Amino acid sequence: MAANGGQGGTIPKPPIREASGERLSVYITPARRLPDMLQSVNLKYVKLGYHYLMTYLVTFLFIPLLLGVFLEAGRMGPADLWQLWENLQFNLVSAIICSALLVFGGTLYVMSRPRPIFLVDFACYVPEAQYKVPKWLFMERTRMTGYFDEPHLEFQQRILERSGLGEATYFPPAMFEIPPKPNMQAARLETEAVVFGCLDELFEKTKLSPKDIGVLVVNCSLFNPTPSLSSMIVNKYKMRGNIRTYNLGGMGCSAGVISIDLAKDMLQVHGNSYAIVVSTENITQNWYFGQRKSMLIPNCLFRVGGAAILLSNKRKDKGRSKYKLNHVVRTHKGADDKCFRCVYQEEDDAGKVGVTLSKDLMAIAGDALKTNITTLGPLVLPLSEQLLFFGCLVARKVLNMKVKPYIPDFKLAFNHFCIHAGGRAVIDELEKNLNLTAEHCEPSRMTLHRFGNTSSSSIWYELAYVEAKGRMRKGNRVWQIAFGSGFKCNSAVWQALRTIKPSQQSPWAHCIDEYPVHIKEVEKINYTK
């Protein structure tokens, strides 16, 4: 005997013996339910299909039209073709006028187009191993200065344990002195080591002479001696007399993107030129020795670093360049007093200078990011995401419907994200707000772990990480996001011109196989090392 239960069937149980004899008991399984299509369909594939449909909508509409034209042309006989030719008889005056208009329009279009800006190569500074400062050494030297009491030492230890920094970040030589000697001479030595180290490597990579450079832009927020840092570079490399130099100070960690924007504008004006951007920060003279906790946080996060970037507007350089600059979007919230003072350099009650970080910093950064991506979105997002965003906006603002704001999926626009490694909280917040994956934020987290917060140059260590991992493919788009005092949020969008192979000159070459590493929520300091 057999019984069917839908797709189930029967599962006989072992015979059950009874006093009256022997019989076979049969167990009938319940019928399997039909699959729940709503649960089995992966919605991400539905969205992906919608994205491709909207992206290639014009192509999909053009194909039937083209087929119709070919079918209609196939029905035409010799007589129809001859009649068409007679209707298009040559008219000299009309041809000359049309040709002149076409030539004029084409020339005007070509001349009005912005010059393409290419990133030929870049270099990041890696200090000597003797200047590594593991966390236990940081706390030891901080204690030995004699400036901090026990509560403030414990506060710095808690910050450091939760910072996401590793054991191989770098301090300047002056901070290894006992007591530290943060004087002008030591600050100059730090800057010279970083800047000249980057530039020496960049000139070696690109095989250019310093005299080939037409534009030089240097940004360093807190150290601005006289003569300027740009003049220091011109003097060191004996650059030509008509070079255009710019020195940006006080613009915070987002100044690297600002420098790129300035160099881009200069290359639009001056044809057939090279521009170098140097982004760095100085630690030596900006160590805080006071007792205000909001000023102690930068001590725990900022480390030595710098980058030099070579840009070109020469079309012949496209073949050897790494990236093309697509967009730069800058957002400034300085008109608001709260935003203006959220990262503020001042004296404490004892007259000691430091940088105060407001407790509202993350909220202000989120608002600045929102404004920035509102401008950036239409430039980079596919039509599918723009329609969804616009539809949600209309539903909320016009129809007064209670729907959640739609956050565009920037993963459809970018392959790689270089989020300024300002701190663990900054990276976590952007990962959450932009709905990114851990892999998208990996370059930022690993840069913070290996090099610390190197201010405006951090986005270049992150880009170098992507290259060192062999993840950069031709056509990939990169979004560099940086925040800075003022308050500013700036974005730069690059597109890879070729597949980039890992280089032995990368700042990650000596340790890339060790990354990524797992970063604990709290990493207790081991003083036994």
XYZ file of C-alpha atoms in Angstrom:
529
model
C 0.000 0.000 0.000
C 1.274 3.481 -0.814
C -0.014 6.950 -0.234
C 1.128 10.230 -1.839
C 1.079 13.555 -0.136
C 1.762 16.127 -2.863
C 5.476 16.089 -3.527
C 6.010 14.122 -0.363
C 5.413 10.361 -0.575
C 5.319 7.805 2.190
C 7.826 6.824 4.758
C 6.970 3.416 6.195
C 7.590 2.882 9.834
C 8.860 -0.449 11.157
C 6.116 -3.094 11.533
C 4.144 -2.925 14.770
C 3.194 -6.307 16.258
C -0.134 -6.598 18.026
C -1.848 -9.464 19.863
C -4.350 -10.007 17.058
C -1.664 -10.389 14.467
C 0.772 -8.316 12.477
C -0.035 -5.203 10.489
C 2.004 -2.508 8.669
C 1.544 1.051 9.827
C 2.079 3.710 7.162
C 3.152 7.289 7.915
C 1.994 9.891 5.392
C 4.113 13.050 5.149
C 2.303 16.361 4.759
C 2.337 17.919 1.303
C 5.170 20.369 0.661
C 4.001 23.927 0.184
C 4.589 25.810 -3.025
C 7.669 28.075 -2.766
C 7.035 31.634 -1.611
C 8.104 33.625 -4.654
C 8.403 36.859 -2.697
C 10.876 35.203 -0.348
C 12.800 33.266 -2.988
C 13.394 36.176 -5.363
C 16.488 38.080 -4.378
C 15.501 41.727 -4.553
C 19.043 42.867 -5.298
C 18.804 41.138 -8.680
C 15.485 42.859 -9.348
C 17.124 46.205 -8.614
C 20.128 45.291 -10.727
C 17.842 44.409 -13.639
C 16.045 47.737 -13.223
C 19.397 49.514 -13.178
C 20.526 47.902 -16.442
C 17.144 48.564 -18.064
C 17.281 52.283 -17.310
C 20.978 52.588 -18.185
C 20.528 51.038 -21.625
C 16.960 52.259 -22.229
C 17.970 54.419 -25.193
C 19.760 51.456 -26.770
C 16.749 49.211 -26.237
C 14.490 51.790 -27.907
C 16.920 52.464 -30.745
C 17.244 48.817 -31.850
C 13.576 48.447 -33.022
C 13.824 51.801 -34.793
C 16.981 50.709 -36.594
C 15.394 47.403 -37.597
C 12.397 49.290 -38.987
C 14.651 51.519 -41.086
C 16.511 48.526 -42.534
C 13.255 46.726 -43.339
C 11.851 49.799 -45.060
C 15.077 50.312 -47.027
C 14.954 46.660 -48.125
C 11.554 47.210 -49.749
C 12.802 50.095 -51.905
C 13.438 49.322 -55.573
C 15.827 51.010 -58.064
C 13.159 53.501 -59.064
C 12.592 54.564 -55.463
C 16.334 55.022 -54.900
C 16.691 57.136 -58.056
C 13.803 59.342 -56.993
C 15.455 59.820 -53.581
C 18.722 60.846 -55.276
C 16.911 63.417 -57.445
C 15.336 64.924 -54.343
C 18.820 65.310 -52.823
C 20.401 67.009 -55.849
C 23.606 68.845 -55.093
C 23.168 72.573 -54.221
C 26.512 74.387 -53.989
C 25.341 77.370 -51.922
C 23.494 75.240 -49.401
C 26.437 72.830 -49.143
C 28.918 75.646 -48.469
C 26.699 77.247 -45.815
C 26.021 73.920 -44.096
C 29.704 72.961 -44.168
C 30.752 76.325 -42.738
C 28.190 76.025 -39.938
C 29.329 72.490 -39.152
C 33.002 73.513 -39.054
C 32.250 76.558 -36.879
C 30.058 74.562 -34.508
C 32.607 71.745 -34.264
C 35.460 74.174 -33.584
C 33.445 76.014 -30.929
C 32.556 72.711 -29.242
C 36.152 71.482 -29.178
C 37.503 74.807 -27.863
C 34.845 75.084 -25.135
C 35.417 71.587 -23.781
C 37.573 71.449 -20.634
C 40.991 69.936 -21.040
C 41.236 66.370 -19.724
C 43.314 66.189 -16.533
C 45.415 63.054 -16.078
C 46.995 61.737 -12.902
C 50.334 60.444 -14.155
C 51.464 58.955 -10.822
C 51.680 59.678 -7.104
C 53.975 58.858 -4.182
C 53.358 58.475 -0.435
C 55.984 58.931 2.265
C 57.010 56.076 4.557
C 59.286 57.179 7.449
C 62.223 55.133 8.668
C 61.405 52.166 10.899
C 63.114 53.741 13.914
C 60.294 56.308 14.114
C 57.509 53.758 14.570
C 55.437 54.458 17.652
C 53.501 51.437 18.972
C 50.732 52.320 21.384
C 52.639 51.280 24.490
C 55.521 53.569 23.476
C 53.093 56.424 22.827
C 51.749 56.124 26.358
C 55.219 55.741 27.834
C 56.540 58.898 26.150
C 53.349 60.795 26.940
C 53.791 59.909 30.612
C 57.477 60.870 30.584
C 56.759 64.400 29.373
C 55.424 65.221 32.849
C 52.666 67.428 31.418
C 49.712 65.087 32.086
C 48.158 63.879 35.330
C 46.756 60.374 35.741
C 43.130 61.098 34.688
C 44.314 62.694 31.436
C 46.725 59.825 30.780
C 43.884 57.352 31.278
C 41.703 59.385 28.916
C 44.339 59.236 26.166
C 44.788 55.506 26.743
C 41.043 54.906 26.299
C 41.017 56.945 23.099
C 44.036 55.066 21.765
C 42.598 51.641 22.594
C 39.443 52.443 20.612
C 41.115 54.428 17.827
C 41.681 51.654 15.288
C 45.393 52.557 15.049
C 47.918 49.731 14.870
C 51.401 49.307 16.261
C 53.386 50.680 13.298
C 52.340 54.329 12.882
C 55.037 57.032 12.864
C 56.037 60.027 14.988
C 58.491 62.791 14.028
C 62.019 62.602 15.511
C 61.411 65.552 17.877
C 58.709 63.631 19.735
C 61.192 60.871 20.602
C 63.322 63.341 22.546
C 62.974 63.367 26.345
C 61.526 65.864 26.922
C 60.091 66.512 23.412
C 61.571 69.448 21.500
C 58.775 70.854 19.299
C 60.710 73.869 18.020
C 60.745 75.524 14.592
C 63.925 73.798 13.460
C 62.531 70.353 14.307
C 59.280 71.185 12.501
C 61.229 72.189 9.386
C 63.191 68.940 9.519
C 59.981 66.898 9.713
C 58.411 68.706 6.764
C 61.564 68.480 4.662
C 61.854 64.734 5.284
C 58.221 64.110 4.301
C 57.940 66.486 1.340
C 61.335 65.792 -0.196
C 60.880 62.060 0.352
C 57.599 62.112 -1.616
C 58.951 64.299 -4.396
C 62.170 62.319 -4.836
C 60.128 59.165 -5.338
C 57.673 60.899 -7.679
C 60.419 62.287 -9.920
C 62.048 58.868 -9.980
C 58.774 57.175 -10.965
C 57.834 59.633 -13.707
C 61.349 60.347 -15.050
C 60.565 64.061 -15.131
C 62.884 66.930 -14.291
C 61.764 69.480 -11.652
C 62.131 72.146 -14.347
C 59.299 70.468 -16.310
C 56.776 71.468 -13.645
C 54.637 74.514 -14.424
C 52.317 74.569 -11.387
C 53.038 73.675 -7.750
C 50.345 73.512 -5.053
C 51.255 72.679 -1.435
C 48.806 72.257 1.426
C 49.723 72.018 5.101
C 47.125 73.197 7.561
C 49.016 74.026 10.765
C 52.628 74.698 9.765
C 53.181 77.719 7.529
C 56.697 79.150 7.910
C 58.268 81.997 5.974
C 59.406 81.487 3.247
C 56.488 79.225 2.375
C 56.646 75.466 1.925
C 56.178 75.894 -1.826
C 59.233 78.187 -1.892
C 61.151 75.584 0.110
C 60.430 73.050 -2.659
C 61.381 75.470 -5.440
C 64.690 76.165 -3.677
C 65.470 72.496 -3.080
C 64.821 71.353 -6.664
C 65.899 74.579 -8.433
C 62.639 74.848 -10.320
C 62.192 77.333 -13.146
C 61.540 80.996 -12.475
C 58.091 81.217 -14.081
C 56.568 78.357 -12.086
C 53.193 79.210 -10.525
C 53.245 78.282 -6.833
C 50.453 78.207 -4.260
C 50.585 77.487 -0.535
C 47.318 76.541 1.218
C 47.150 76.733 5.001
C 44.487 76.278 7.678
C 42.142 74.262 5.417
C 42.156 71.020 7.397
C 42.137 67.413 6.313
C 40.104 68.074 3.156
C 42.761 70.388 1.702
C 44.162 67.601 -0.490
C 41.036 67.651 -2.682
C 41.051 71.469 -2.639
C 44.628 71.392 -3.933
C 43.620 69.009 -6.714
C 40.805 71.395 -7.657
C 43.171 74.376 -7.743
C 45.724 72.492 -9.834
C 42.946 71.394 -12.214
C 41.816 75.009 -12.696
C 45.376 76.116 -13.388
C 45.863 73.351 -15.950
C 42.668 74.457 -17.701
C 44.211 77.880 -18.205
C 47.806 76.925 -19.011
C 48.070 74.368 -21.792
C 50.752 71.731 -22.231
C 51.754 71.818 -18.555
C 52.482 69.627 -15.555
C 51.251 70.338 -12.028
C 52.396 68.832 -8.742
C 50.235 68.725 -5.626
C 51.905 68.092 -2.259
C 49.643 67.255 0.704
C 51.049 66.935 4.220
C 50.656 67.957 7.857
C 53.158 68.778 10.584
C 53.034 66.991 13.942
C 56.096 68.482 15.659
C 54.718 71.918 16.536
C 51.123 70.842 16.981
C 51.377 68.480 19.921
C 49.089 69.600 22.744
C 50.558 69.614 26.268
C 47.504 70.893 28.153
C 44.670 69.447 30.214
C 41.592 70.001 28.003
C 40.303 66.591 26.914
C 38.740 67.755 23.644
C 42.209 68.946 22.600
C 43.944 65.687 23.531
C 42.143 63.593 20.905
C 44.308 64.805 17.964
C 47.416 63.723 19.917
C 46.123 60.141 19.824
C 45.118 60.065 16.140
C 47.474 62.184 14.023
C 50.694 60.713 12.653
C 53.432 61.576 10.144
C 52.614 61.234 6.442
C 52.444 63.013 3.107
C 51.816 62.525 -0.601
C 52.910 64.084 -3.902
C 50.714 63.850 -7.012
C 51.674 64.627 -10.618
C 48.907 65.955 -12.895
C 49.100 66.649 -16.624
C 46.892 68.206 -19.298
C 48.990 66.795 -22.149
C 47.021 64.344 -24.276
C 50.200 62.427 -25.030
C 50.406 61.520 -21.320
C 47.110 59.627 -21.382
C 48.843 56.378 -22.325
C 51.188 56.385 -19.335
C 48.837 57.957 -16.792
C 46.972 56.018 -14.124
C 43.759 58.008 -13.806
C 41.635 60.704 -15.371
C 39.972 63.319 -13.168
C 36.215 63.263 -13.781
C 34.766 65.544 -11.098
C 35.611 67.640 -8.055
C 32.737 68.722 -5.796
C 33.377 71.026 -2.843
C 30.977 71.836 0.000
C 31.584 74.600 2.562
C 29.372 74.962 5.654
C 31.379 77.803 7.193
C 28.469 80.247 7.134
C 27.019 78.356 10.098
C 28.753 79.271 13.370
C 28.329 75.772 14.780
C 30.007 74.235 11.731
C 32.713 76.897 11.707
C 33.791 76.171 15.301
C 33.498 72.351 15.341
C 37.250 71.982 14.597
C 38.868 75.046 16.147
C 42.452 75.951 16.997
C 42.681 78.040 20.157
C 44.361 78.464 23.526
C 43.104 76.684 26.621
C 42.764 78.359 30.031
C 46.490 77.904 30.640
C 47.428 79.559 27.340
C 48.460 76.326 25.592
C 47.470 76.033 21.943
C 45.544 73.041 20.648
C 42.758 72.003 18.296
C 39.340 71.509 19.886
C 37.047 68.849 18.397
C 33.359 69.496 19.013
C 31.047 66.745 20.274
C 28.778 67.635 17.329
C 31.501 66.839 14.804
C 29.901 63.664 13.423
C 26.470 65.272 13.008
C 28.022 68.243 11.205
C 30.089 65.945 8.999
C 26.939 63.987 8.103
C 25.113 67.178 7.115
C 28.069 68.336 5.011
C 28.216 64.928 3.306
C 24.499 65.106 2.528
C 24.956 68.481 0.839
C 27.994 67.238 -1.061
C 26.375 64.104 -2.460
C 23.285 66.112 -3.462
C 25.545 67.925 -5.921
C 27.699 64.922 -6.785
C 24.825 62.460 -7.316
C 23.503 63.819 -10.639
C 27.056 63.826 -12.018
C 27.862 60.197 -11.274
C 24.732 58.187 -10.489
C 23.046 56.148 -13.227
C 19.626 57.291 -14.448
C 17.949 54.448 -12.556
C 19.089 55.783 -9.171
C 18.284 59.390 -10.062
C 14.706 58.430 -10.962
C 14.243 56.557 -7.679
C 15.660 59.478 -5.691
C 13.492 62.000 -7.538
C 10.376 59.841 -7.143
C 10.961 59.530 -3.398
C 11.530 63.292 -3.124
C 8.261 64.049 -4.928
C 6.372 61.552 -2.746
C 7.677 63.149 0.455
C 7.681 66.853 -0.431
C 4.793 67.159 -2.890
C 2.415 64.317 -2.039
C 3.229 64.414 1.710
C 3.567 60.640 1.815
C 5.243 59.106 4.857
C 8.071 57.272 3.131
C 11.698 56.977 4.175
C 14.179 59.199 2.309
C 15.799 57.213 -0.476
C 19.581 56.974 -0.178
C 21.076 56.485 -3.647
C 23.191 53.383 -4.122
C 26.625 54.836 -4.821
C 27.978 51.317 -5.238
C 26.429 51.449 -8.731
C 28.510 54.552 -9.523
C 31.867 53.665 -7.937
C 34.094 50.631 -7.703
C 36.336 51.921 -4.908
C 35.857 54.309 -1.969
C 38.675 56.266 -0.330
C 37.127 57.746 2.826
C 39.396 60.084 4.773
C 40.885 58.059 7.629
C 40.104 60.740 10.201
C 39.082 58.219 12.818
C 37.143 55.060 13.387
C 33.854 56.891 13.956
C 34.108 58.759 10.637
C 34.585 55.556 8.645
C 31.826 53.708 10.536
C 29.371 56.560 10.003
C 29.973 56.757 6.256
C 29.746 52.983 5.902
C 26.345 53.115 7.577
C 24.975 56.218 5.815
C 26.093 55.191 2.321
C 25.160 51.529 2.851
C 28.670 50.356 2.000
C 30.182 46.953 2.668
C 33.184 46.192 4.858
C 35.235 45.600 1.706
C 34.432 49.090 0.408
C 35.724 50.615 3.661
C 38.717 48.294 3.917
C 41.260 50.741 2.378
C 40.266 53.425 4.896
C 40.325 51.161 7.947
C 43.634 49.566 7.003
C 45.209 52.977 6.312
C 44.089 54.200 9.733
C 45.547 51.034 11.275
C 48.897 51.167 9.452
C 49.606 54.913 9.154
C 47.116 56.641 11.472
C 45.398 59.900 10.532
C 47.851 61.566 8.139
C 45.394 64.401 7.474
C 44.992 65.466 3.829
C 47.281 62.736 2.497
C 45.278 59.804 3.926
C 43.146 59.397 0.782
C 46.329 58.727 -1.215
C 47.526 55.975 1.133
C 44.065 54.454 0.657
C 44.300 54.609 -3.140
C 47.757 53.046 -2.895
C 46.218 50.221 -0.820
C 43.701 49.430 -3.573
C 46.529 49.335 -6.116
C 48.748 47.199 -3.889
C 45.939 44.652 -3.555
C 45.713 44.444 -7.361
C 42.061 45.527 -7.367
C 42.285 48.491 -9.737
C 40.996 47.590 -13.196
C 40.734 49.688 -16.332
C 37.552 51.750 -16.245
C 37.107 51.508 -12.453
C 35.860 54.672 -10.798
C 37.195 55.906 -7.458
C 35.492 58.268 -5.008
C 37.792 60.165 -2.645
C 35.874 61.778 0.243
C 37.564 64.151 2.687
C 36.348 66.267 5.623
C 38.074 69.310 7.053
C 37.797 72.273 9.386
C 35.611 75.119 8.316
C 33.534 72.857 7.988
C 34.136 71.302 4.565
C 33.304 68.087 2.732
C 35.075 67.618 -0.600
C 34.915 64.857 -3.216
C 37.146 63.884 -6.126
C 36.153 61.279 -8.719
C 38.827 59.460 -10.744
C 38.595 56.866 -13.502
C 41.342 54.295 -14.059
C 42.862 54.497 -17.545
C 44.488 51.075 -17.269
C 44.709 48.060 -15.031
C 47.291 48.926 -12.381
C 49.677 46.266 -11.175
C 51.126 46.306 -7.635
C 54.414 48.207 -7.422
C 57.449 47.705 -5.220
C 57.500 51.494 -4.737
C 54.100 51.435 -3.044
C 53.975 52.494 0.624
C 52.279 49.125 1.224
C 54.807 46.961 -0.636
C 56.566 45.793 2.545
C 53.400 44.789 4.426
C 50.467 44.328 2.024
C 50.415 40.551 2.538
C 49.624 41.136 6.220
C 46.433 43.050 5.377
C 43.533 43.169 5.895
C 43.703 42.580 9.639
C 40.877 42.203 12.116
C 40.504 45.327 14.234
C 38.939 44.789 17.638
C 36.455 47.204 19.121
C 38.875 47.739 22.026
C 42.547 46.848 21.636
C 44.117 46.812 25.093
C 47.646 48.157 25.228
C 50.301 45.567 26.011
C 53.008 47.240 28.095
C 55.182 44.108 28.224
C 56.464 44.605 24.654
